Coordinates of C-alpha atoms in Angstrom, one line a residue:
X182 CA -33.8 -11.5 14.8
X183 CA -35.1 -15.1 16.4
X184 CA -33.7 -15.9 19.9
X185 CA -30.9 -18.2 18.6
X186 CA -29.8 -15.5 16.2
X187 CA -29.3 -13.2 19.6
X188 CA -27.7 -16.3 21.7
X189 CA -25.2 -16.9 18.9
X190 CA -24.5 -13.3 18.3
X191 CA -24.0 -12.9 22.3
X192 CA -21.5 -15.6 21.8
X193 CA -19.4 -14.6 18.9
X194 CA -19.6 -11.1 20.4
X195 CA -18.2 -12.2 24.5
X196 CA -15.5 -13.9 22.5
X197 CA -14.5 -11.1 20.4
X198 CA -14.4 -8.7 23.5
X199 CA -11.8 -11.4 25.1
X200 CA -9.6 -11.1 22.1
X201 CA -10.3 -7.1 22.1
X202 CA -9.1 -7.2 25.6
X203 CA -6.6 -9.1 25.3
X204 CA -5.1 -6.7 22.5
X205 CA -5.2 -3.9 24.9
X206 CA -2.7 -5.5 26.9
X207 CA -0.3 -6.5 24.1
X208 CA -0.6 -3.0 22.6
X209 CA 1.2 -1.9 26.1
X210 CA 4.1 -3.7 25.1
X211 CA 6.9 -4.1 27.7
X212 CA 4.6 -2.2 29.8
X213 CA 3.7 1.5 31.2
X214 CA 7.1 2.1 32.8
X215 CA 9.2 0.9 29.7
X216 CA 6.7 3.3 27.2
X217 CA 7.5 6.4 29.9
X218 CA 10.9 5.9 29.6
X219 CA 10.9 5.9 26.3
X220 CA 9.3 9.1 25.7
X221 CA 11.6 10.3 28.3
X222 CA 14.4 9.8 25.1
X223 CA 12.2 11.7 23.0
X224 CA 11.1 8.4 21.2
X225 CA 8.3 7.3 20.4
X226 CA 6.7 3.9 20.8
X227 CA 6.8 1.2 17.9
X228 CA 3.1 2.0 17.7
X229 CA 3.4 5.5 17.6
X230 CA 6.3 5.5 14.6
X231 CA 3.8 3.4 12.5
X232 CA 0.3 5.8 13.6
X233 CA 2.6 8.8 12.5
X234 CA 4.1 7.5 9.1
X235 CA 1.2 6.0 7.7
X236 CA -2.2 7.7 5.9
X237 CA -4.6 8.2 8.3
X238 CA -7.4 7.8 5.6
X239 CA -6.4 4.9 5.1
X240 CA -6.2 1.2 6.4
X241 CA -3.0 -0.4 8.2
X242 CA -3.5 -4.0 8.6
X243 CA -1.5 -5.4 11.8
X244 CA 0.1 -8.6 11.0
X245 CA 1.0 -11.2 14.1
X246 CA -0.1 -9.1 17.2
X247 CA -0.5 -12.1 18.8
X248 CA 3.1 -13.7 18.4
X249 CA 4.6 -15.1 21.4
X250 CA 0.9 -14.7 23.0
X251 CA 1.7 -17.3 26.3
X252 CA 4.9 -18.3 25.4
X253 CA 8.5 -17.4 27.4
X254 CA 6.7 -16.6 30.8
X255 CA 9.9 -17.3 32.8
X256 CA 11.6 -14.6 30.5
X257 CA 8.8 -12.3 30.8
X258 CA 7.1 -12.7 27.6
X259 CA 7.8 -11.2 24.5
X260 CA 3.9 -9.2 23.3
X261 CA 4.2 -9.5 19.9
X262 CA 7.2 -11.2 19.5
X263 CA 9.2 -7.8 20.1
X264 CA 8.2 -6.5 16.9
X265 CA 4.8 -4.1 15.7
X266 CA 4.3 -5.2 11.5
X267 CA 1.9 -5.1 9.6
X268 CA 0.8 -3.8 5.8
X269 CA -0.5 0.2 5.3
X270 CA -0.2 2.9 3.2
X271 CA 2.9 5.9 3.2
X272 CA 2.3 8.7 0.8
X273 CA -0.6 6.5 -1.1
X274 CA 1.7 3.3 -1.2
X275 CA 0.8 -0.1 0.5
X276 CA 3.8 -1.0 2.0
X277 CA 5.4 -3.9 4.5
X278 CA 6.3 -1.9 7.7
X279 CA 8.4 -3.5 10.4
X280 CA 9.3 -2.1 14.1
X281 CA 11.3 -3.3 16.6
X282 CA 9.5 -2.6 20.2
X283 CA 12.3 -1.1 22.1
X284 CA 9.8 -1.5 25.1
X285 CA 9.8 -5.4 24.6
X286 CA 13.7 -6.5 26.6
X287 CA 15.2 -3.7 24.5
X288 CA 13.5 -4.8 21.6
X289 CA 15.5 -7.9 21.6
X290 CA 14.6 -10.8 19.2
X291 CA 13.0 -13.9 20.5
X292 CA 12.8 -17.1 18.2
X293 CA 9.2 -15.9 17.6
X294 CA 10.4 -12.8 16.6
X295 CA 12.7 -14.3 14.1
X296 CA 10.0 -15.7 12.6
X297 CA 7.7 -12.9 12.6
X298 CA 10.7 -10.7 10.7
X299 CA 10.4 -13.7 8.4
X300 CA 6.8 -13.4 7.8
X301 CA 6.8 -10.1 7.3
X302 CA 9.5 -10.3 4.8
X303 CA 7.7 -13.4 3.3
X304 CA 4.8 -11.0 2.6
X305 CA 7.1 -8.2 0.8
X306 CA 8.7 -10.8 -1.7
X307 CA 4.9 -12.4 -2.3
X308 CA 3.4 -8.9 -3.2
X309 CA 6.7 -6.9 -4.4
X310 CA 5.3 -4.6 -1.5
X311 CA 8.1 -1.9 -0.4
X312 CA 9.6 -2.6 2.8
X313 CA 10.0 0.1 5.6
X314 CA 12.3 -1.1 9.0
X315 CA 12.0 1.1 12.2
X316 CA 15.3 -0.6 13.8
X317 CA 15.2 -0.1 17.5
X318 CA 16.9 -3.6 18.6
X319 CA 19.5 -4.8 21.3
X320 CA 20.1 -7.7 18.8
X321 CA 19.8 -11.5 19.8
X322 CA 18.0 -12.2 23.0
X323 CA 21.2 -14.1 24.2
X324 CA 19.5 -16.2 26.5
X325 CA 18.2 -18.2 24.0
X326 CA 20.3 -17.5 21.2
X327 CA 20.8 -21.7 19.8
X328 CA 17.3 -21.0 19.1
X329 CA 17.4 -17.3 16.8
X330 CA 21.0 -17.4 15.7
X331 CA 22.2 -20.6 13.2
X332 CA 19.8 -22.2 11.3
X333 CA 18.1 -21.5 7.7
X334 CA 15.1 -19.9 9.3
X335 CA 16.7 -18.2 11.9
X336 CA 18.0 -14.4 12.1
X337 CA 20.8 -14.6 9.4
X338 CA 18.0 -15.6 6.9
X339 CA 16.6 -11.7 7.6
X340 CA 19.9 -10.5 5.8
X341 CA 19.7 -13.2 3.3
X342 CA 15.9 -12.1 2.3
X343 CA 17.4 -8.3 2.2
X344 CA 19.9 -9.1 -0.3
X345 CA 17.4 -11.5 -2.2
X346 CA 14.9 -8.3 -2.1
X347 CA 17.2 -6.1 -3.6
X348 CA 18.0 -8.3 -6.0
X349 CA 14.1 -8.4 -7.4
X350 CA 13.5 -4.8 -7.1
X351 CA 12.0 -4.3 -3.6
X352 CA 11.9 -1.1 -2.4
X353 CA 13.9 -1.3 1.9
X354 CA 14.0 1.5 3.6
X355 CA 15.8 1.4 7.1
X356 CA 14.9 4.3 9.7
X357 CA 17.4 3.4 12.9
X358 CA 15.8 4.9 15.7
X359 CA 17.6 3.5 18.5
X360 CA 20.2 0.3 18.8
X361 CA 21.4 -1.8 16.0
X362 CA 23.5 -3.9 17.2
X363 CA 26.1 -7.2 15.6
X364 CA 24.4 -9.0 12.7
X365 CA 21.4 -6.5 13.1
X366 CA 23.8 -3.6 11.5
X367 CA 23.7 -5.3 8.4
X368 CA 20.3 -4.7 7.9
X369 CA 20.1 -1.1 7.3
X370 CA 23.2 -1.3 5.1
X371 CA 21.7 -4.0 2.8
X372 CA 18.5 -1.5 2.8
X373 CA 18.4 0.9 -0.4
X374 CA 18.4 4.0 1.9
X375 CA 19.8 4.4 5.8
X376 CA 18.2 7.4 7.7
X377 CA 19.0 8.3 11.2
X378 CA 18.1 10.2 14.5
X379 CA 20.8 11.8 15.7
X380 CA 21.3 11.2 19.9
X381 CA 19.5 7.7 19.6
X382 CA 20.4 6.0 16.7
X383 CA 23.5 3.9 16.8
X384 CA 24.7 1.2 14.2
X385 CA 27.7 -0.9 14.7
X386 CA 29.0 -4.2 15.2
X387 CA 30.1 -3.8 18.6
X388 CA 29.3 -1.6 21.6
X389 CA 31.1 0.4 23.4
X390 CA 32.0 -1.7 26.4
X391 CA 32.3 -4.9 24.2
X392 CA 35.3 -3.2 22.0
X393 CA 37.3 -2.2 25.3
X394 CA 37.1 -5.9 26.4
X395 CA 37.7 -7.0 22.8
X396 CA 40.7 -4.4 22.2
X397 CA 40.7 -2.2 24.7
X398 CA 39.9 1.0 22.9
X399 CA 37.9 3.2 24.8
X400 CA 35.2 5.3 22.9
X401 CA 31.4 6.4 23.8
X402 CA 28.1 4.8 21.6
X403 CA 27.6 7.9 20.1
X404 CA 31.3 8.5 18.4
X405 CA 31.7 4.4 17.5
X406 CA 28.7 4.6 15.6
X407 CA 25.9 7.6 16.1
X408 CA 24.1 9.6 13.3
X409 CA 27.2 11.9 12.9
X410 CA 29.5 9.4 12.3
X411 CA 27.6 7.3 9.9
X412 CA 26.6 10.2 7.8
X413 CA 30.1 11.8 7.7
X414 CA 32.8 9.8 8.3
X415 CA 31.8 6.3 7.7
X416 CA 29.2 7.2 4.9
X417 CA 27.3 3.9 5.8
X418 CA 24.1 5.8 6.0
X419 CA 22.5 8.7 4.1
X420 CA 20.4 10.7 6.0
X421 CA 20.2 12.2 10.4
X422 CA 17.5 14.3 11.8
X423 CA 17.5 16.0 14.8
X424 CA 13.6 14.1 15.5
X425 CA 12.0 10.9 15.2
X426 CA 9.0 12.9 12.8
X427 CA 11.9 14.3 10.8
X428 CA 12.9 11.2 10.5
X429 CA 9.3 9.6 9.4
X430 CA 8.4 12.5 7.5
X431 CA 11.4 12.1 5.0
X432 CA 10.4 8.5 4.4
X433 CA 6.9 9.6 3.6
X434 CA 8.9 12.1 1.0
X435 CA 10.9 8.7 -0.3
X436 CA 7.5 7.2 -0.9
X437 CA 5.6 9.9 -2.6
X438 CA 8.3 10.2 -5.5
X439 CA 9.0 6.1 -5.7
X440 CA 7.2 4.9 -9.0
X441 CA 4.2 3.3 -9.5
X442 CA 3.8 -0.6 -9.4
X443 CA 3.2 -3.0 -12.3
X444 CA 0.1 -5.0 -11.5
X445 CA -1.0 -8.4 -11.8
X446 CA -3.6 -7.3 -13.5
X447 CA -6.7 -8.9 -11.0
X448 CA -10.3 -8.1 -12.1
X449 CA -11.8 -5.4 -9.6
X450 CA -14.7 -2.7 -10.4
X451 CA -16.5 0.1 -8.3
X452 CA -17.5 -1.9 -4.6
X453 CA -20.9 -2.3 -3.5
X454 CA -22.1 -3.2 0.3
X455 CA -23.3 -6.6 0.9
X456 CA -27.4 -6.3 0.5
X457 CA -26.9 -8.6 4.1
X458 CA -25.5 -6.3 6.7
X459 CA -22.0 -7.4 7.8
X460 CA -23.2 -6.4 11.1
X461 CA -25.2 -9.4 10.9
X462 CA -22.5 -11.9 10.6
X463 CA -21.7 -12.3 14.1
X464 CA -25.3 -14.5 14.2
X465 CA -24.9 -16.8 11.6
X466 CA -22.3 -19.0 13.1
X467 CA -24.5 -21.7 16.0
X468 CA -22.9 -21.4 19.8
X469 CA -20.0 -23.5 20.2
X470 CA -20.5 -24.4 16.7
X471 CA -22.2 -27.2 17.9
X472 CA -25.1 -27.2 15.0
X473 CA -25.1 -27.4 11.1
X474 CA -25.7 -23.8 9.4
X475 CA -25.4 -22.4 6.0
X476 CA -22.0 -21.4 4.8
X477 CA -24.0 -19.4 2.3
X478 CA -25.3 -16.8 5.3
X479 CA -21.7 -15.9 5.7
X480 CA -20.6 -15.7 2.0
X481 CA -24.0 -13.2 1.2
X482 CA -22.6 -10.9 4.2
X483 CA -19.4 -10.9 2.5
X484 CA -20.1 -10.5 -1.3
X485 CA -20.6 -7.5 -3.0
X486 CA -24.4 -7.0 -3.7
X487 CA -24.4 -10.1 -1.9
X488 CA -24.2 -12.1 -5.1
X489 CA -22.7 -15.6 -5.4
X490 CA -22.4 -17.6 -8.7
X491 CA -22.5 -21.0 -7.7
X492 CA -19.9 -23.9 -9.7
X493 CA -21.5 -27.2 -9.7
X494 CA -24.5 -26.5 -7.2
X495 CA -25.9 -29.4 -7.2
X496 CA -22.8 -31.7 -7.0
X497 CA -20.3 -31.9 -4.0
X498 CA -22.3 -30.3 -2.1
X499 CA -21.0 -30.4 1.2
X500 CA -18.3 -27.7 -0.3
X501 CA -19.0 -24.9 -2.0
X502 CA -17.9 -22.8 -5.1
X503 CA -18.4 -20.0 -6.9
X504 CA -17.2 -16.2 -8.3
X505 CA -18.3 -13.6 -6.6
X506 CA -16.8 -9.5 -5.9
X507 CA -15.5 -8.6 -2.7
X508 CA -15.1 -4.6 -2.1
X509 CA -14.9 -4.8 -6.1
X510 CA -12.3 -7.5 -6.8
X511 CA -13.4 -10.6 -9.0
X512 CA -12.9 -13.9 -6.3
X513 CA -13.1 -17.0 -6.4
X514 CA -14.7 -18.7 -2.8
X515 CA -14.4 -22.6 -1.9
X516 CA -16.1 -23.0 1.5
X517 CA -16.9 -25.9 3.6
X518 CA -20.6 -26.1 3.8
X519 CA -21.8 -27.3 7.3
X520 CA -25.7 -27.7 6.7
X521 CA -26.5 -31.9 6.3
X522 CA -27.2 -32.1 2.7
X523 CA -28.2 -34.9 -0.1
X524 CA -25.6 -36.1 -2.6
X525 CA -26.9 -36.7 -6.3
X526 CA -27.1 -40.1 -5.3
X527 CA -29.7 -39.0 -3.1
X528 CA -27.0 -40.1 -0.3
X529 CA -27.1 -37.9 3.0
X530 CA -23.9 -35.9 3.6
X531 CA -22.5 -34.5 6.9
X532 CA -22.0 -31.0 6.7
X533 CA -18.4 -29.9 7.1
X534 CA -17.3 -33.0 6.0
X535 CA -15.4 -33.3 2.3
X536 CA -16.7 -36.1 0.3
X537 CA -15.4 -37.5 -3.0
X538 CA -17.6 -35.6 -5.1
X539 CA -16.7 -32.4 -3.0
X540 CA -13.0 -32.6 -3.6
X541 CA -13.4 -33.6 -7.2
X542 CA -15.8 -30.3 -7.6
X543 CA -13.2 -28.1 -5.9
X544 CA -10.0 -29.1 -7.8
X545 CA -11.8 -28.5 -11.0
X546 CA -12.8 -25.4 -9.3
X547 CA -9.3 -24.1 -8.4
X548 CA -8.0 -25.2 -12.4
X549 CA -10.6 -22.8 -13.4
X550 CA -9.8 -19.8 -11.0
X551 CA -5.9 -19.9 -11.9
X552 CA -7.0 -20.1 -15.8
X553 CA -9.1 -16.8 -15.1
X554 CA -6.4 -15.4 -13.2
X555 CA -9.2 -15.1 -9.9
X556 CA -7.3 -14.9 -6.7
X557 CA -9.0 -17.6 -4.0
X558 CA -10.5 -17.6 -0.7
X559 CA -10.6 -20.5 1.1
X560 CA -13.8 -20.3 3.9
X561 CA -12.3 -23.2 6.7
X562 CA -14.9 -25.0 8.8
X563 CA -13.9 -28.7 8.2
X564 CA -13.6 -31.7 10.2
X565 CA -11.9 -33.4 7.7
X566 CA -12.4 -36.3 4.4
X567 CA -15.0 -38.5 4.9
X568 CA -13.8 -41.6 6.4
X569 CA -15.4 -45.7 6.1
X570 CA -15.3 -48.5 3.8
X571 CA -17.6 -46.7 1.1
X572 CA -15.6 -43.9 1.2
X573 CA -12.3 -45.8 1.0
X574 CA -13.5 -48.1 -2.0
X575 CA -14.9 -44.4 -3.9
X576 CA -10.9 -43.3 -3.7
X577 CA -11.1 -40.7 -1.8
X578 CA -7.6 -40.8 -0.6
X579 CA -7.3 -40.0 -4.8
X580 CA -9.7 -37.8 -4.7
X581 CA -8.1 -36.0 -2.1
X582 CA -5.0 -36.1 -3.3
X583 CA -6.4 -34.1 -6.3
X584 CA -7.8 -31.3 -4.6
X585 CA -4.6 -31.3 -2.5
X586 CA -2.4 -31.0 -5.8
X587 CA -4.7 -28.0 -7.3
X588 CA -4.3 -26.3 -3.5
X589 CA -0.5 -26.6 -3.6
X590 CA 0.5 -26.3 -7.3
X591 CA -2.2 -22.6 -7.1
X592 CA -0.8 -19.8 -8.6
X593 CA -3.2 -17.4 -8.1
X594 CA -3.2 -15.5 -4.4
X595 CA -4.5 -17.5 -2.0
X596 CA -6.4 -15.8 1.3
X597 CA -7.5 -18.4 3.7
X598 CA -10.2 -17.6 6.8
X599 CA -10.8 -20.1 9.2
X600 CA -14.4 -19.3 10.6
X601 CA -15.0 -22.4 12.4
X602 CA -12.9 -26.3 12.7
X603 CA -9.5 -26.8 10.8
X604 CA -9.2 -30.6 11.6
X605 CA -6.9 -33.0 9.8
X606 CA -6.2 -33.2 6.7
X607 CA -8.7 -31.0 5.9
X608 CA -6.8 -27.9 6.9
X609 CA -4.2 -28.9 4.4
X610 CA -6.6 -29.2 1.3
X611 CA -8.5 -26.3 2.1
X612 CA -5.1 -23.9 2.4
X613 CA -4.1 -24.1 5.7
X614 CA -0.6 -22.3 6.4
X615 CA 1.4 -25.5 4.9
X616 CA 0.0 -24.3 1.3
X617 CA 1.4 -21.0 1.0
X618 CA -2.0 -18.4 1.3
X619 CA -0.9 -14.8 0.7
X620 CA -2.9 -14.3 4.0
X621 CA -4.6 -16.5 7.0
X622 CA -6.6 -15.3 9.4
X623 CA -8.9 -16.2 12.2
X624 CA -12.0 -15.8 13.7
X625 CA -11.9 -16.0 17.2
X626 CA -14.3 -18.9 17.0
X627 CA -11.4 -21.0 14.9
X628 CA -10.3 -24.0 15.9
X629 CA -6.9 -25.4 14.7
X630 CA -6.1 -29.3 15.3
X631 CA -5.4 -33.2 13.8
X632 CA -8.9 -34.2 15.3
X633 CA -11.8 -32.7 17.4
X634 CA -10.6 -32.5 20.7
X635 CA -13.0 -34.7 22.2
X636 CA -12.1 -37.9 19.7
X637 CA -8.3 -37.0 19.9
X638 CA -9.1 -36.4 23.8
X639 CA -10.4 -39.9 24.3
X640 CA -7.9 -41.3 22.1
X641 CA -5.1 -40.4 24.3
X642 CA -6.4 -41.2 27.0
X643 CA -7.3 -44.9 26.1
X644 CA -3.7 -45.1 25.6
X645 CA -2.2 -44.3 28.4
X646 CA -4.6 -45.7 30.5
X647 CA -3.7 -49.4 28.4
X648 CA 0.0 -49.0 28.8
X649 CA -0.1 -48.2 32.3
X650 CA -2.8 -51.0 32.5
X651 CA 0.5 -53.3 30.4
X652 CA 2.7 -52.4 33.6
X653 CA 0.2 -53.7 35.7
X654 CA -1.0 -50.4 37.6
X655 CA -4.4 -50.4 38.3
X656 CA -6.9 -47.9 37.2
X657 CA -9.8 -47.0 38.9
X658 CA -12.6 -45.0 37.0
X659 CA -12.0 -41.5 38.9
X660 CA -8.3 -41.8 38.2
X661 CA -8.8 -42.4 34.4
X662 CA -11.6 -39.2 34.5
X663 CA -8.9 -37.2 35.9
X664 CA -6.5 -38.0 32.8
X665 CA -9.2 -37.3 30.5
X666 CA -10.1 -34.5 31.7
X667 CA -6.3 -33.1 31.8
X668 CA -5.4 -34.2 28.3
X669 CA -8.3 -32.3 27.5
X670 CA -8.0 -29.0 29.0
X671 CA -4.2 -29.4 27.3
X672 CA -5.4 -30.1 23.7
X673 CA -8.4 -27.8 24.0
X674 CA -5.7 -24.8 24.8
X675 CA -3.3 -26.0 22.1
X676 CA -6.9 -25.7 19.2
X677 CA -7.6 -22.1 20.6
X678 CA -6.6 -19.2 17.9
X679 CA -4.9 -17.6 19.9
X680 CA -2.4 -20.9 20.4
X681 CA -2.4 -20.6 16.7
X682 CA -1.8 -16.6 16.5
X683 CA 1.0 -17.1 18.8
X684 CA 2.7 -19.3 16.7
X685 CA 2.1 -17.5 13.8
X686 CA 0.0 -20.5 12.3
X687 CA -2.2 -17.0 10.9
X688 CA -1.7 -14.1 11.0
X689 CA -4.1 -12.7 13.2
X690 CA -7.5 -12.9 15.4
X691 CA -9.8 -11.0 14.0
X692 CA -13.6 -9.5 14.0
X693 CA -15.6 -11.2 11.7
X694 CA -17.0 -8.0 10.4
X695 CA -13.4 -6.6 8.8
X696 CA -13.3 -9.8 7.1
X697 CA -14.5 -8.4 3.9
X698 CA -12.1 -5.4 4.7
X699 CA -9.3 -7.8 5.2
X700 CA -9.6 -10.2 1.7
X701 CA -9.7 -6.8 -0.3
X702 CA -6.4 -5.4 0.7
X703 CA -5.2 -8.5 0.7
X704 CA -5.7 -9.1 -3.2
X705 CA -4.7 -5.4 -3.4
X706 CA -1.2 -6.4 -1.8
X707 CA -1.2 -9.2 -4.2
X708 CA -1.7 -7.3 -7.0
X709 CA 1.5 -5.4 -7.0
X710 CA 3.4 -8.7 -8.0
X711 CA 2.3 -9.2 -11.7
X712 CA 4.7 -12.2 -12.2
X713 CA 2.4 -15.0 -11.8
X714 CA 4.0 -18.2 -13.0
X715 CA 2.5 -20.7 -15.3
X716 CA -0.4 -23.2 -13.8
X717 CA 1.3 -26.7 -13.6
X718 CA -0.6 -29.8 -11.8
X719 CA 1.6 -32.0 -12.1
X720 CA 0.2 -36.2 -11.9
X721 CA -3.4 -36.7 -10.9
X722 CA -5.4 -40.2 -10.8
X723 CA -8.5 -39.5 -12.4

């Protein structure tokens, strides 16, 4: 290992250590106090429900850990949007798993955690993955409820995806565990099976106090809508247990007698390692990501055997194509290649930039995968489409569009890892969020943006400092460093991943070496949908 290999490995490394860090705090959830006190109930954490149901042998898959990472400080923040979610196996079946953190304001929902719910729920109907809820909620967080509560994507779409998932044959499971509360009780009942814990568990549409005000009936949580009174009076649900792990252990029992899945049918045979250690990852990618380097260093650590069949090597070269296996399963990998590299025109090419040729090599690429029936994986470090008169006059607008079409119109799973830049337009055409991937995930060197923050940096700051130059204010050259340097520290924050992880523009930070780990259960999800729709492309310019 050369000294840059070791100062680039350092640097991957420091980062990755921030974002473990960083975990460790979100994984405390409302904090120390709020898990004592719920132990104190004899209930377990959201974390602990999920460790306990699911097979320790083998991998859960935590989906938006960092949601609502920075965002509503004056409410106290909301670690992980209120909700622990993520994909892992009960009794052998992958399944979607969903549970409220009853640490996080009472387990609450937050606009983030609408949309997390969504997400999750997103991923069930994708895959035709079962779902399993641990319901431990308050309900709306009312302080912000114009933001959760009315529109399409808001919390009345969660009961709206129940009934849809019912309606295709989705295994929903609904443990309540604690609260459920108004417009949250309908989500066990639109669940296949309600279970229950007996002392904690409560399901109704109003609470004790709110029914005395309402119609001044006076009646404890417990008779208005405990375990008892669900299971034999009302009949809404169908099991109680005296424990939480009585509780869990029946669903595991659920599981191991649900049938088996049709599949879609994806290629996959007997995995072999990388012959590149995926240890060795973490030195491919240049500090900062400030140099070219080849794309094809991180594909060999990823690839079974470390084999990659190149499409078209020699043309379009500054993206790169080809089938390869990935812990078995037959992929199909476009990646931006960042090394500066000759065109067949004998034309230098700027690495991580997409080119005409590029884009036309990569559409045809994509056609191919969905006629194979190859789920994709996008490899993201792009600035964007080569811009300039040549360019312009070579159509690559068209060209563009093309790729852009295959992208979109892709039936075939999509997973999408953005290593290093997601810039512009490039984003979009190499299956950024906006294009439906079954999966997105980032490294924590990922950058998400329009531009490079220094061009969009400069940019704004130009013109601010010409309009305030149009009112007549003077600037002096300290005073316009200043702004520059604030609108950069602003849009540097807002191209960070974990700015994108909060948002849930992927679906996690993670460590480049479980990226192989992460694309194979990924395709494995996908697999359990085998109701892959016919390729269409619909107009192209050629």
């Amino acid at each position: 290992m050369n000294l840059e290999t070791n100062r680039n490995e350092d640097w991957m490394k420091l980062m990755l250590s921030e974002v473990n860090r960083q975990m460790e705090k979100i994984k405390l959830g409302g904090g120390k106090k709020s898990m004592e006190k719920q132990r104190e109930r004899n209930k377990l954490t959201a974390r602990e429900r999920i460790d306990y149901l699911c097979d320790k042998e083998l991998p859960f898959v935590e989906i938006g850990a960092f949601a609502g990472y920075g965002m509503y400080e004056d409410e106290g923040g909301c670690p992980s949007g209120g909700t622990v979610a993520g994909i892992g196996y009960v009794s052998g079946r992958q399944c979607v798993i969903v549970a409220n953190d009853q640490t996080v304001k009472a387990g609450a929902w937050f606009p983030i955690t609408g949309k997390k719910n969504l997400r999750m729920q997103e991923i069930a109907m994708e895959n035709r993955l079962p779902v399993i809820y641990l319901v431990d909620s308050a309900g709306v967080f009312l302080p912000m409820q114009d933001e959760i509560f009315p529109d399409k994507e808001h919390f009345g779409r969660i009961f709206r995806n129940n009934a849809r998932m019912s309606a295709m044959g989705i295994t929903q499971i609904a443990a309540v565990m604690g609260a459920c509360v108004a417009g949250g009780a309908y989500l066990p009942i639109m669940s296949d099976e309600t279970l229950m814990v007996e002392g904690n568990g409560s399901i109704f549409l109003a609470g004790s106090y709110l029914v005395k005000a309402a119609i001044g009936e006076e009646i404890d949580n417990e008779t208005l809508g405990g375990a008892v009174t669900h299971t034999e009076i009302s009949g809404i649900a169908d099991y109680k247990f005296s424990t939480e792990k009585d509780c869990l252990d029946h669903i595991k029992k659920i599981m191991n007698k649900t049938g088996a899945p049709a599949t879609a049918g994806f290629d996959r045979i007997a995995a072999k390692d990388p012959l590149k250690s995926i240890d060795s990852i973490y030195g491919v990618i240049p500090e900062g990501n400030l140099k070219p380097y080849d794309m094809l260093d991180i594909i060999e650590r990823l690839a079974d055997n470390s084999e990659f069949d190149q499409f078209k090597k020699d043309y379009g070269k500054t993206i790169l194509c080809g089938y390869a296996r990935i812990n078995g399963w037959a992929v199909g990998i476009v990646a931006n290649q960042r090394l500066v590299c000759k065109s067949k025109k004998g034309e230098m090419q700027i690495g991580g930039v997409i080119y005409n040729d590029s884009a036309d090599k990569a559409a045809r690429f994509i056609m191919n995968c969905n006629q194979k029936k190859i789920p994709l994986v996008f490899l993201q470090d792009v600035t964007g489409f080569m811009v300039g008169s040549r360019s312009e006059h070579s159509g690559i607008i068209k060209d563009g569009a093309k790729m852009v079409n295959a992208v979109a119109n892709s039936v075939v799973p999509k997973i999408t890892i953005v290593i290093g830049n997601s810039y512009g337009a490039g984003n979009y055409a190499m299956c950024g969020k906006a294009y439906d991937p079954r999966f997105i995930y980032a490294w924590p060197s990922a950058k998400i943006a329009v531009m490079g923050g220094e061009q969009a940096a400069k940019t704004l700051a130009q013109i601010q400092v010409a309009t305030m130059k149009a009112k007549g204010k003077e600037v002096t050259p300290e005073e316009e460093k200043l702004l520059l340097d604030t609108i950069k520290d602003r849009y540097f924050k807002q191209t960070t991943p974990y700015y994108a992880a909060a948002r849930l523009w992927v679906d996690g930070i993670i460590d480049p070496a479980d990226t192989r780990k992460l694309i194979a259960e990924g395709i494995a999800a996908a697999n359990h949908n085998p109701e892959l729709e016919s390729f269409k492309t619909g107009v192209f310019q050629v």
